[in-house]
Amino acid sequence: MATINQDDFIRSVADALQYISFYHPVDYITNLARAYEMEQSPAAKDAMAQILINSRMCAEGHRPICQDTGIVTAFVKVGMEVKWEPGIAGMMTMQEIVDEGVREAWRNADNVLRPSILEDPAFTRRNTGDNTPAMVVVELVEGGEVDVTVASKGGGSEAKSRFAMLNPSDSVADWVINTLPGMGAGWCPPGMLGIGIGGTAEKAMVMAKESLMDPIDMQELIARGPKTKVEELRIEIYNKVNRLGIGAQGLGGLTTVLDVKIMDFPTHAANLPVAMIPNCAATRHLHFKLDGSGPVMVAPPPLDAWPKLEYDVHTAKKVDLNTVTREDIKTWKPGEVLLLSGKLLTGRDAAHKRMTDMLTRGQKLPVDFENRFIYYVGPVEAVRDEAVGPAGPTTATRMDKFTRQMLAETGLLGMIGKAERGPAAIAAIREFEAVYLIAIGGAAYLVSKAIKSSRILAFADLGMEAIYEFDVQDMPVTVAVDSRGTSVHNTGPEEWSRRIAGIPILQ
């Protein structure tokens, strides 16, 4: 029978969250490296190279894999023989214990993490400042230990969660394949799909999330062959999803998912609840057990598990943001890789809402966007000698409703974000002969190394959502929507789904 000191639990949670902020699970790196070697799509291969290089840099530098350091979920299985010893603050609830661990992790001065949790979600949406509260799932089980899995999930992939109450005779695989293309690329593939089948609506969603905590083993499963119907379904969905040709970052390619995980549970005769939650390229989770012997410190993974890649800048076109013109951007082609240098403005959801409200009221904006580029980003706070912390892109479709007004009334030349743009935004880009570029989701630390200085120009009260001016040097981006409105997120998957199916490509 173990006696668990609550301060040991807090320390273990805090250390685990710091650990997963900069160490990918080795199984993810091994399988992504395999997919990288196999990839034939140049754009997708470039994206995977950036993710792998970024991951190694984070493992070496102990800085976040992604600027969105996530919302914390803790799966806690408490042995029924466990006794609890109060910590310094006295006896705490499980929610309070996990939340205190989150606070300690997020306030670590050596590796500050970005607070992203907002209270009063439907109205004022105030940042809690310490990334609490966490989502805590507690289960009482046999034994005298506490089994803990902590995960930190980015908002972009969480936003793509899906649920359906199917008819009992419906095909789960068909629902997944019909649903996935509509999720876009905002979940930053290649990643994993977690699927929960059965139970009730809330049970299915929890199972889908918890299934993502398991190690990637799809290649081993395929090699030995399925032994159960669930394993058969995993392989079926894995193969069908990758045949869609969505590819890394939605650019078109051979690998969209590295694994498909499924958990199931008995359900009502009239129901077939199915939940699907994707895990992005910033896959972050860790499992540990408390047995009363003190806090758990997980050993660092061996760095030789990471491939030694260097980003090839010689094949990319160099662009000076300080002198680029609308005529210049008309020559850029979808899928082309660029290296940006010069002054770059930033702004995301809250800044766009404030700016468009000001424009509607006829007010002058505090920043001149004429012939400038805006980067949809909310960076991590800098530490030590950094100009800025990890600064990867946020999902661009959230800015779609602001795009026409921004292009029409500010003279904005181009935008940089993550994933696809919707039809209305593409139409505005075409009309105003602008351009949309993507930075790679899951390469935030790599991107930050291209940022040589940073200063806030406006809306400082918005914190990480303020308008910054970055001075960048050779920041890698890919042309996603050209000035004629051609989107690589449409043409890429279409081309690669045909290639995978063996259908000739018409030139």
Short mmCIF file of C-alpha atoms in Angstrom, two decimals:
data_model
loop_
_atom_site.label_atom_id
_atom_site.label_comp_id
_atom_site.label_asym_id
_atom_site.label_seq_id
_atom_site.Cartn_x
_atom_site.Cartn_y
_atom_site.Cartn_z
CA MET A 1 0.00 0.00 0.00
CA ALA A 2 1.53 3.31 -1.12
CA THR A 3 1.28 6.64 0.65
CA ILE A 4 1.49 9.38 -1.96
CA ASN A 5 2.66 12.81 -0.92
CA GLN A 6 0.65 15.37 -2.87
CA ASP A 7 3.69 17.59 -3.40
CA ASP A 8 5.45 14.64 -5.10
CA PHE A 9 2.44 14.37 -7.42
CA ILE A 10 2.60 18.10 -8.21
CA ARG A 11 6.34 17.95 -8.89
CA SER A 12 5.89 14.91 -11.15
CA VAL A 13 3.15 16.60 -13.19
CA ALA A 14 5.20 19.79 -13.58
CA ASP A 15 8.32 17.90 -14.67
CA ALA A 16 6.32 15.75 -17.10
CA LEU A 17 4.74 18.81 -18.73
CA GLN A 18 8.12 20.48 -19.13
CA TYR A 19 9.50 17.23 -20.57
CA ILE A 20 6.78 16.87 -23.22
CA SER A 21 7.04 20.53 -24.20
CA PHE A 22 10.44 19.86 -25.82
CA TYR A 23 10.74 16.07 -26.24
CA HIS A 24 8.64 14.32 -28.86
CA PRO A 25 7.87 10.68 -28.04
CA VAL A 26 10.62 8.63 -29.70
CA ASP A 27 8.03 6.42 -31.43
CA TYR A 28 6.67 9.51 -33.19
CA ILE A 29 10.13 10.56 -34.39
CA THR A 30 10.98 7.03 -35.59
CA ASN A 31 7.78 6.75 -37.60
CA LEU A 32 7.92 10.29 -38.97
CA ALA A 33 11.52 9.73 -40.08
CA ARG A 34 10.38 6.57 -41.88
CA ALA A 35 7.59 8.51 -43.60
CA TYR A 36 10.06 11.26 -44.55
CA GLU A 37 12.35 8.76 -46.26
CA MET A 38 9.42 7.31 -48.22
CA GLU A 39 7.78 10.62 -49.17
CA GLN A 40 7.78 11.55 -52.88
CA SER A 41 5.94 14.87 -52.73
CA PRO A 42 8.56 17.67 -52.59
CA ALA A 43 6.30 20.02 -50.61
CA ALA A 44 5.34 17.34 -48.07
CA LYS A 45 8.95 16.17 -47.75
CA ASP A 46 10.05 19.75 -47.07
CA ALA A 47 7.37 20.06 -44.38
CA MET A 48 8.41 16.82 -42.69
CA ALA A 49 12.07 17.85 -42.80
CA GLN A 50 11.22 21.08 -40.98
CA ILE A 51 9.23 19.18 -38.32
CA LEU A 52 12.09 16.73 -37.74
CA ILE A 53 14.75 19.46 -37.64
CA ASN A 54 12.59 21.53 -35.29
CA SER A 55 12.07 18.53 -33.02
CA ARG A 56 15.79 17.87 -32.64
CA MET A 57 16.46 21.56 -32.00
CA CYS A 58 13.83 21.54 -29.24
CA ALA A 59 15.25 18.37 -27.70
CA GLU A 60 18.70 19.97 -27.63
CA GLY A 61 17.59 23.47 -26.60
CA HIS A 62 14.78 22.53 -24.18
CA ARG A 63 12.28 24.90 -25.80
CA PRO A 64 8.70 24.17 -26.93
CA ILE A 65 8.05 22.10 -30.04
CA CYS A 66 5.09 24.35 -30.86
CA GLN A 67 4.19 27.90 -29.85
CA ASP A 68 0.77 26.52 -28.86
CA THR A 69 1.92 24.72 -25.75
CA GLY A 70 -1.55 23.30 -25.40
CA ILE A 71 -4.39 22.59 -23.02
CA VAL A 72 -3.49 19.92 -20.45
CA THR A 73 -5.38 16.68 -20.02
CA ALA A 74 -4.48 14.25 -17.24
CA PHE A 75 -5.74 10.67 -17.12
CA VAL A 76 -5.31 9.59 -13.49
CA LYS A 77 -5.97 6.01 -12.39
CA VAL A 78 -5.91 5.89 -8.59
CA GLY A 79 -5.37 2.55 -6.87
CA MET A 80 -8.05 2.00 -4.23
CA GLU A 81 -5.43 1.06 -1.63
CA VAL A 82 -3.57 4.36 -1.99
CA LYS A 83 -3.30 6.72 0.98
CA TRP A 84 -2.68 10.44 0.57
CA GLU A 85 -0.29 12.64 2.52
CA PRO A 86 -1.01 16.38 2.42
CA GLY A 87 1.58 18.67 0.91
CA ILE A 88 2.72 22.10 2.07
CA ALA A 89 -0.63 23.64 1.09
CA GLY A 90 -2.63 20.98 2.93
CA MET A 91 -4.93 18.34 1.47
CA MET A 92 -5.94 19.12 -2.10
CA THR A 93 -8.40 17.67 -4.58
CA MET A 94 -7.15 15.87 -7.68
CA GLN A 95 -8.10 18.88 -9.81
CA GLU A 96 -6.13 21.16 -7.51
CA ILE A 97 -3.10 18.86 -7.56
CA VAL A 98 -2.94 18.69 -11.34
CA ASP A 99 -3.60 22.42 -11.70
CA GLU A 100 -0.74 23.24 -9.35
CA GLY A 101 1.55 21.04 -11.45
CA VAL A 102 0.43 22.93 -14.55
CA ARG A 103 1.16 26.28 -12.89
CA GLU A 104 4.67 25.21 -11.94
CA ALA A 105 5.37 23.93 -15.45
CA TRP A 106 4.08 27.04 -17.19
CA ARG A 107 6.01 29.41 -14.91
CA ASN A 108 9.38 27.68 -15.29
CA ALA A 109 11.78 30.55 -15.96
CA ASP A 110 14.15 28.38 -18.01
CA ASN A 111 11.41 27.28 -20.41
CA VAL A 112 8.41 29.59 -20.19
CA LEU A 113 5.30 28.09 -21.79
CA ARG A 114 2.50 30.06 -23.44
CA PRO A 115 -0.71 30.42 -21.38
CA SER A 116 -3.63 29.78 -23.72
CA ILE A 117 -6.58 28.97 -21.42
CA LEU A 118 -9.43 31.48 -21.30
CA GLU A 119 -12.12 31.60 -18.64
CA ASP A 120 -15.66 32.88 -19.28
CA PRO A 121 -15.37 31.24 -22.73
CA ALA A 122 -18.63 32.47 -24.25
CA PHE A 123 -18.21 36.11 -23.22
CA THR A 124 -15.14 37.99 -21.94
CA ARG A 125 -12.66 35.16 -22.69
CA ARG A 126 -10.09 36.28 -20.10
CA ASN A 127 -6.75 34.49 -20.04
CA THR A 128 -6.24 32.71 -16.72
CA GLY A 129 -2.53 33.48 -16.98
CA ASP A 130 -1.22 30.11 -15.84
CA ASN A 131 -2.84 27.68 -18.33
CA THR A 132 -5.19 26.27 -15.69
CA PRO A 133 -7.55 24.58 -15.28
CA ALA A 134 -6.48 21.26 -16.75
CA MET A 135 -8.93 18.64 -17.97
CA VAL A 136 -8.73 15.80 -15.42
CA VAL A 137 -10.19 12.31 -15.93
CA VAL A 138 -10.04 10.22 -12.75
CA GLU A 139 -10.69 6.50 -12.43
CA LEU A 140 -10.52 4.28 -9.32
CA VAL A 141 -8.76 1.00 -10.02
CA GLU A 142 -7.28 -1.93 -8.12
CA GLY A 143 -3.91 -1.68 -6.46
CA GLY A 144 -1.72 0.65 -4.47
CA GLU A 145 -0.23 2.95 -7.13
CA VAL A 146 -1.31 6.04 -9.04
CA ASP A 147 -1.01 5.69 -12.81
CA VAL A 148 -0.82 9.04 -14.62
CA THR A 149 -0.76 10.05 -18.27
CA VAL A 150 -0.42 13.75 -19.02
CA ALA A 151 -0.91 15.29 -22.43
CA SER A 152 -0.84 18.81 -23.78
CA LYS A 153 -3.02 19.29 -26.85
CA GLY A 154 -2.81 22.21 -29.26
CA GLY A 155 -5.96 24.15 -30.08
CA GLY A 156 -5.59 23.71 -33.84
CA SER A 157 -5.88 19.93 -33.69
CA GLU A 158 -8.42 19.97 -30.86
CA ALA A 159 -10.64 22.19 -33.04
CA LYS A 160 -10.87 19.37 -35.58
CA SER A 161 -12.46 16.90 -33.14
CA ARG A 162 -15.58 15.29 -34.54
CA PHE A 163 -18.49 13.28 -33.14
CA ALA A 164 -21.41 11.47 -34.74
CA MET A 165 -24.23 9.29 -33.49
CA LEU A 166 -24.33 6.76 -36.31
CA ASN A 167 -27.01 4.21 -36.99
CA PRO A 168 -26.03 0.76 -35.66
CA SER A 169 -25.64 -0.59 -39.20
CA ASP A 170 -23.43 2.29 -40.43
CA SER A 171 -19.75 1.86 -41.28
CA VAL A 172 -17.30 3.57 -38.92
CA ALA A 173 -14.58 3.50 -41.59
CA ASP A 174 -16.86 5.19 -44.13
CA TRP A 175 -17.74 7.92 -41.62
CA VAL A 176 -14.05 8.60 -40.93
CA ILE A 177 -13.11 8.76 -44.61
CA ASN A 178 -16.08 11.00 -45.45
CA THR A 179 -15.38 13.29 -42.48
CA LEU A 180 -11.61 13.69 -42.63
CA PRO A 181 -11.27 15.80 -45.83
CA GLY A 182 -13.63 18.39 -44.37
CA MET A 183 -11.35 18.80 -41.36
CA GLY A 184 -8.75 20.52 -43.54
CA ALA A 185 -5.09 20.65 -42.53
CA GLY A 186 -5.42 22.74 -39.38
CA TRP A 187 -4.65 19.67 -37.28
CA CYS A 188 -1.11 19.66 -38.73
CA PRO A 189 -0.66 16.22 -40.26
CA PRO A 190 1.14 13.89 -40.26
CA GLY A 191 -0.17 12.81 -36.88
CA MET A 192 -2.52 10.24 -35.43
CA LEU A 193 -6.25 9.67 -35.33
CA GLY A 194 -7.86 8.65 -32.05
CA ILE A 195 -11.26 7.01 -32.41
CA GLY A 196 -13.73 6.14 -29.65
CA ILE A 197 -16.58 3.79 -30.46
CA GLY A 198 -19.53 3.05 -28.19
CA GLY A 199 -20.57 4.03 -24.71
CA THR A 200 -22.39 7.37 -24.72
CA ALA A 201 -21.47 10.64 -26.40
CA GLU A 202 -19.13 11.80 -23.64
CA LYS A 203 -17.61 8.32 -23.18
CA ALA A 204 -16.78 8.10 -26.89
CA MET A 205 -14.99 11.46 -26.81
CA VAL A 206 -12.92 10.53 -23.74
CA MET A 207 -11.94 7.20 -25.34
CA ALA A 208 -10.89 8.93 -28.55
CA LYS A 209 -8.60 11.26 -26.59
CA GLU A 210 -7.23 8.52 -24.35
CA SER A 211 -6.46 6.25 -27.31
CA LEU A 212 -3.96 8.84 -28.54
CA MET A 213 -1.81 8.15 -25.49
CA ASP A 214 -0.78 4.72 -26.79
CA PRO A 215 2.55 4.25 -28.62
CA ILE A 216 2.60 4.25 -32.42
CA ASP A 217 2.70 0.63 -33.57
CA MET A 218 0.95 0.58 -36.94
CA GLN A 219 3.94 -0.78 -38.88
CA GLU A 220 4.39 -3.59 -36.36
CA LEU A 221 0.66 -4.35 -36.53
CA ILE A 222 0.73 -4.53 -40.33
CA ALA A 223 3.84 -6.75 -40.25
CA ARG A 224 2.32 -9.32 -37.87
CA GLY A 225 -1.25 -9.02 -39.13
CA PRO A 226 -4.44 -8.12 -37.22
CA LYS A 227 -5.71 -10.46 -34.50
CA THR A 228 -9.01 -8.70 -33.71
CA LYS A 229 -11.77 -6.86 -35.55
CA VAL A 230 -10.60 -3.61 -33.96
CA GLU A 231 -7.09 -4.14 -35.32
CA GLU A 232 -8.56 -4.87 -38.76
CA LEU A 233 -10.49 -1.59 -38.56
CA ARG A 234 -7.37 0.32 -37.53
CA ILE A 235 -5.48 -0.94 -40.59
CA GLU A 236 -8.44 -0.32 -42.90
CA ILE A 237 -8.82 3.29 -41.78
CA TYR A 238 -5.04 3.89 -41.85
CA ASN A 239 -4.78 2.72 -45.46
CA LYS A 240 -7.87 4.57 -46.65
CA VAL A 241 -6.87 7.83 -44.99
CA ASN A 242 -3.40 7.78 -46.52
CA ARG A 243 -4.90 7.05 -49.95
CA LEU A 244 -6.71 10.40 -49.71
CA GLY A 245 -3.36 12.03 -50.54
CA ILE A 246 -3.82 14.87 -48.02
CA GLY A 247 -0.19 14.58 -46.95
CA ALA A 248 1.97 16.57 -44.55
CA GLN A 249 0.38 19.94 -43.72
CA GLY A 250 -2.30 19.19 -46.32
CA LEU A 251 0.13 19.85 -49.16
CA GLY A 252 -0.46 16.50 -50.88
CA GLY A 253 1.63 13.41 -50.30
CA LEU A 254 1.88 9.79 -49.27
CA THR A 255 1.54 10.08 -45.49
CA THR A 256 -1.33 11.80 -43.72
CA VAL A 257 -1.48 9.65 -40.59
CA LEU A 258 1.20 7.60 -38.88
CA ASP A 259 -1.27 5.54 -36.87
CA VAL A 260 -4.95 5.08 -36.07
CA LYS A 261 -5.92 4.23 -32.50
CA ILE A 262 -9.30 2.84 -31.42
CA MET A 263 -10.92 2.28 -28.04
CA ASP A 264 -14.42 0.83 -27.74
CA PHE A 265 -17.02 0.22 -25.05
CA PRO A 266 -20.48 -1.41 -24.90
CA THR A 267 -23.31 0.87 -26.00
CA HIS A 268 -27.10 1.05 -26.24
CA ALA A 269 -28.77 -1.15 -28.87
CA ALA A 270 -30.15 1.92 -30.65
CA ASN A 271 -26.84 3.80 -30.81
CA LEU A 272 -23.42 3.77 -32.43
CA PRO A 273 -21.54 6.76 -30.95
CA VAL A 274 -18.28 7.51 -32.76
CA ALA A 275 -15.74 10.19 -31.85
CA MET A 276 -12.59 11.15 -33.74
CA ILE A 277 -9.82 13.36 -32.37
CA PRO A 278 -6.61 13.98 -34.33
CA ASN A 279 -3.20 14.43 -32.74
CA CYS A 280 -0.99 16.90 -34.56
CA ALA A 281 2.70 16.99 -35.40
CA ALA A 282 3.29 18.38 -31.89
CA THR A 283 2.37 15.06 -30.29
CA ARG A 284 2.90 15.54 -26.53
CA HIS A 285 2.15 12.95 -23.85
CA LEU A 286 3.94 11.04 -21.10
CA HIS A 287 3.05 8.16 -18.78
CA PHE A 288 4.39 7.64 -15.25
CA LYS A 289 3.48 5.90 -11.99
CA LEU A 290 3.65 7.12 -8.40
CA ASP A 291 4.34 4.41 -5.82
CA GLY A 292 5.12 6.48 -2.74
CA SER A 293 8.89 6.55 -3.26
CA GLY A 294 8.95 10.22 -4.30
CA PRO A 295 8.45 12.36 -7.40
CA VAL A 296 9.01 10.77 -10.81
CA MET A 297 11.81 12.07 -13.04
CA VAL A 298 11.76 10.61 -16.53
CA ALA A 299 15.14 10.06 -18.18
CA PRO A 300 15.75 12.08 -21.38
CA PRO A 301 15.47 10.12 -24.63
CA PRO A 302 18.65 9.38 -26.60
CA LEU A 303 19.28 12.12 -29.14
CA ASP A 304 20.55 9.59 -31.67
CA ALA A 305 16.88 8.63 -32.15
CA TRP A 306 16.51 11.88 -34.14
CA PRO A 307 17.73 11.94 -37.74
CA LYS A 308 20.47 14.47 -38.38
CA LEU A 309 18.95 16.68 -41.05
CA GLU A 310 19.87 20.17 -42.15
CA TYR A 311 17.43 22.49 -43.84
CA ASP A 312 18.45 23.10 -47.47
CA VAL A 313 18.02 26.82 -48.16
CA HIS A 314 19.70 26.73 -51.54
CA THR A 315 16.65 25.57 -53.49
CA ALA A 316 14.34 28.29 -52.11
CA LYS A 317 13.66 31.72 -53.57
CA LYS A 318 14.83 34.61 -51.37
CA VAL A 319 12.35 37.45 -50.81
CA ASP A 320 13.02 40.89 -49.30
CA LEU A 321 9.86 41.89 -47.43
CA ASN A 322 11.00 45.51 -47.30
CA THR A 323 10.98 45.91 -51.09
CA VAL A 324 8.65 43.21 -52.44
CA THR A 325 5.87 44.46 -54.71
CA ARG A 326 2.52 43.23 -55.94
CA GLU A 327 4.13 42.56 -59.31
CA ASP A 328 6.70 40.35 -57.60
CA ILE A 329 4.15 38.18 -55.86
CA LYS A 330 2.34 37.53 -59.14
CA THR A 331 5.32 35.39 -60.17
CA TRP A 332 5.06 33.07 -57.14
CA LYS A 333 3.67 29.58 -57.74
CA PRO A 334 1.66 27.30 -55.42
CA GLY A 335 3.97 24.91 -53.56
CA GLU A 336 7.05 27.08 -54.11
CA VAL A 337 9.31 27.47 -51.04
CA LEU A 338 10.41 30.99 -50.16
CA LEU A 339 12.85 32.44 -47.63
CA LEU A 340 11.59 35.72 -46.21
CA SER A 341 13.84 38.48 -44.87
CA GLY A 342 12.88 41.93 -43.60
CA LYS A 343 10.11 43.45 -41.51
CA LEU A 344 7.08 41.24 -40.83
CA LEU A 345 3.93 42.24 -38.93
CA THR A 346 1.92 39.85 -36.76
CA GLY A 347 -1.70 39.58 -35.71
CA ARG A 348 -4.22 36.82 -35.04
CA ASP A 349 -7.83 36.44 -33.85
CA ALA A 350 -8.19 39.14 -31.21
CA ALA A 351 -6.08 41.67 -33.14
CA HIS A 352 -8.09 41.10 -36.32
CA LYS A 353 -11.37 41.52 -34.47
CA ARG A 354 -10.20 44.81 -32.97
CA MET A 355 -8.79 46.09 -36.27
CA THR A 356 -11.88 45.31 -38.33
CA ASP A 357 -14.10 46.88 -35.66
CA MET A 358 -11.97 50.04 -35.91
CA LEU A 359 -12.16 50.05 -39.71
CA THR A 360 -15.93 49.64 -39.59
CA ARG A 361 -16.16 52.67 -37.27
CA GLY A 362 -13.97 54.67 -39.68
CA GLN A 363 -11.01 54.83 -37.28
CA LYS A 364 -7.38 54.82 -38.33
CA LEU A 365 -5.41 51.70 -37.46
CA PRO A 366 -2.34 52.11 -35.21
CA VAL A 367 -0.22 50.20 -37.75
CA ASP A 368 0.21 50.83 -41.49
CA PHE A 369 -0.31 47.58 -43.44
CA GLU A 370 0.23 49.05 -46.91
CA ASN A 371 2.34 46.60 -48.97
CA ARG A 372 3.14 44.60 -45.84
CA PHE A 373 2.79 40.93 -44.82
CA ILE A 374 1.01 39.79 -41.67
CA TYR A 375 1.89 36.60 -39.82
CA TYR A 376 -0.87 34.82 -37.90
CA VAL A 377 1.09 33.94 -34.75
CA GLY A 378 0.97 34.07 -30.97
CA PRO A 379 4.59 33.52 -29.89
CA VAL A 380 5.93 32.02 -26.69
CA GLU A 381 7.62 34.47 -24.32
CA ALA A 382 11.36 34.80 -24.96
CA VAL A 383 13.94 33.49 -22.49
CA ARG A 384 17.65 34.24 -22.13
CA ASP A 385 18.99 35.82 -25.34
CA GLU A 386 16.05 34.93 -27.61
CA ALA A 387 14.44 37.64 -29.73
CA VAL A 388 11.20 35.71 -29.37
CA GLY A 389 10.19 32.25 -28.18
CA PRO A 390 8.87 29.53 -30.49
CA ALA A 391 6.67 31.27 -33.04
CA GLY A 392 4.89 28.87 -35.36
CA PRO A 393 1.72 29.73 -37.28
CA THR A 394 -1.87 29.50 -36.11
CA THR A 395 -4.78 28.18 -38.19
CA ALA A 396 -5.53 30.71 -40.91
CA THR A 397 -9.19 29.83 -41.53
CA ARG A 398 -10.11 31.60 -38.29
CA MET A 399 -9.02 34.83 -39.99
CA ASP A 400 -11.06 34.17 -43.15
CA LYS A 401 -13.99 36.34 -42.06
CA PHE A 402 -11.64 39.33 -41.66
CA THR A 403 -9.65 38.83 -44.87
CA ARG A 404 -11.72 40.75 -47.41
CA GLN A 405 -11.94 43.86 -45.26
CA MET A 406 -8.24 43.75 -44.40
CA LEU A 407 -7.23 43.40 -48.05
CA ALA A 408 -9.70 46.02 -49.27
CA GLU A 409 -9.03 48.71 -46.67
CA THR A 410 -5.41 48.37 -45.56
CA GLY A 411 -3.38 47.63 -48.70
CA LEU A 412 -2.14 44.38 -47.15
CA LEU A 413 -0.01 42.45 -49.61
CA GLY A 414 0.07 38.97 -48.12
CA MET A 415 -0.67 36.72 -45.17
CA ILE A 416 1.20 33.86 -43.49
CA GLY A 417 -0.53 31.18 -41.45
CA LYS A 418 -1.15 27.48 -41.15
CA ALA A 419 -3.34 25.18 -43.27
CA GLU A 420 -5.86 26.00 -45.97
CA ARG A 421 -8.02 29.08 -46.64
CA GLY A 422 -11.75 28.87 -47.23
CA PRO A 423 -13.56 29.85 -50.46
CA ALA A 424 -14.39 33.39 -49.33
CA ALA A 425 -10.80 34.15 -48.35
CA ILE A 426 -9.46 32.65 -51.59
CA ALA A 427 -11.90 34.77 -53.59
CA ALA A 428 -10.67 37.90 -51.79
CA ILE A 429 -7.04 36.95 -52.36
CA ARG A 430 -7.74 36.52 -56.07
CA GLU A 431 -9.72 39.78 -56.31
CA PHE A 432 -7.05 41.89 -54.62
CA GLU A 433 -4.12 39.98 -56.17
CA ALA A 434 -2.69 39.21 -52.77
CA VAL A 435 -1.01 35.99 -51.66
CA TYR A 436 -1.22 33.50 -48.79
CA LEU A 437 1.85 31.65 -47.52
CA ILE A 438 2.17 28.92 -44.91
CA ALA A 439 4.80 28.32 -42.29
CA ILE A 440 4.98 24.72 -41.11
CA GLY A 441 2.87 23.82 -38.10
CA GLY A 442 5.12 21.86 -35.74
CA ALA A 443 8.27 23.83 -36.63
CA ALA A 444 7.85 26.74 -34.22
CA TYR A 445 11.36 26.75 -32.74
CA LEU A 446 12.95 26.49 -36.19
CA VAL A 447 10.87 29.47 -37.33
CA SER A 448 11.80 31.49 -34.23
CA LYS A 449 15.48 31.16 -35.08
CA ALA A 450 14.79 33.21 -38.23
CA ILE A 451 13.40 36.07 -36.09
CA LYS A 452 16.26 38.40 -35.21
CA SER A 453 14.30 41.06 -33.31
CA SER A 454 10.78 41.68 -32.06
CA ARG A 455 8.82 44.65 -30.76
CA ILE A 456 5.17 45.31 -29.96
CA LEU A 457 3.58 47.96 -32.17
CA ALA A 458 -0.02 47.91 -30.94
CA PHE A 459 -2.61 46.22 -28.70
CA ALA A 460 -0.11 45.29 -25.99
CA ASP A 461 -3.01 44.39 -23.70
CA LEU A 462 -3.68 41.35 -25.90
CA GLY A 463 -0.46 39.67 -24.79
CA MET A 464 0.65 37.05 -27.28
CA GLU A 465 -2.15 38.25 -29.61
CA ALA A 466 -0.70 41.79 -29.82
CA ILE A 467 0.60 43.20 -33.10
CA TYR A 468 4.36 42.69 -33.21
CA GLU A 469 6.94 43.64 -35.80
CA PHE A 470 9.49 40.90 -36.40
CA ASP A 471 12.75 41.40 -38.24
CA VAL A 472 13.24 38.04 -39.97
CA GLN A 473 16.09 36.50 -41.90
CA ASP A 474 15.52 33.51 -44.21
CA MET A 475 12.20 32.47 -42.66
CA PRO A 476 10.97 29.40 -44.60
CA VAL A 477 7.43 29.52 -46.00
CA THR A 478 5.49 27.82 -48.79
CA VAL A 479 3.16 29.51 -51.29
CA ALA A 480 -0.27 28.12 -50.46
CA VAL A 481 -2.61 30.44 -52.43
CA ASP A 482 -1.14 32.42 -55.31
CA SER A 483 -2.36 35.80 -56.58
CA ARG A 484 -4.68 34.04 -59.05
CA GLY A 485 -6.43 32.14 -56.26
CA THR A 486 -4.94 28.69 -56.91
CA SER A 487 -4.66 26.80 -53.60
CA VAL A 488 -2.07 24.08 -53.08
CA HIS A 489 -4.37 22.64 -50.42
CA ASN A 490 -6.81 21.86 -53.23
CA THR A 491 -4.42 20.90 -56.02
CA GLY A 492 -1.92 18.97 -53.85
CA PRO A 493 -4.26 16.35 -52.31
CA GLU A 494 -6.12 16.00 -55.61
CA GLU A 495 -2.89 15.26 -57.47
CA TRP A 496 -1.52 12.87 -54.87
CA SER A 497 -4.73 10.94 -54.38
CA ARG A 498 -4.65 10.28 -58.12
CA ARG A 499 -0.97 9.30 -58.02
CA ILE A 500 -1.57 6.91 -55.14
CA ALA A 501 -4.52 5.38 -57.00
CA GLY A 502 -2.38 4.99 -60.13
CA ILE A 503 -4.49 7.40 -62.17
CA PRO A 504 -2.49 9.30 -64.82
CA ILE A 505 -1.97 12.99 -64.06
CA LEU A 506 -3.12 15.31 -66.83
CA GLN A 507 -0.67 18.11 -67.42
#
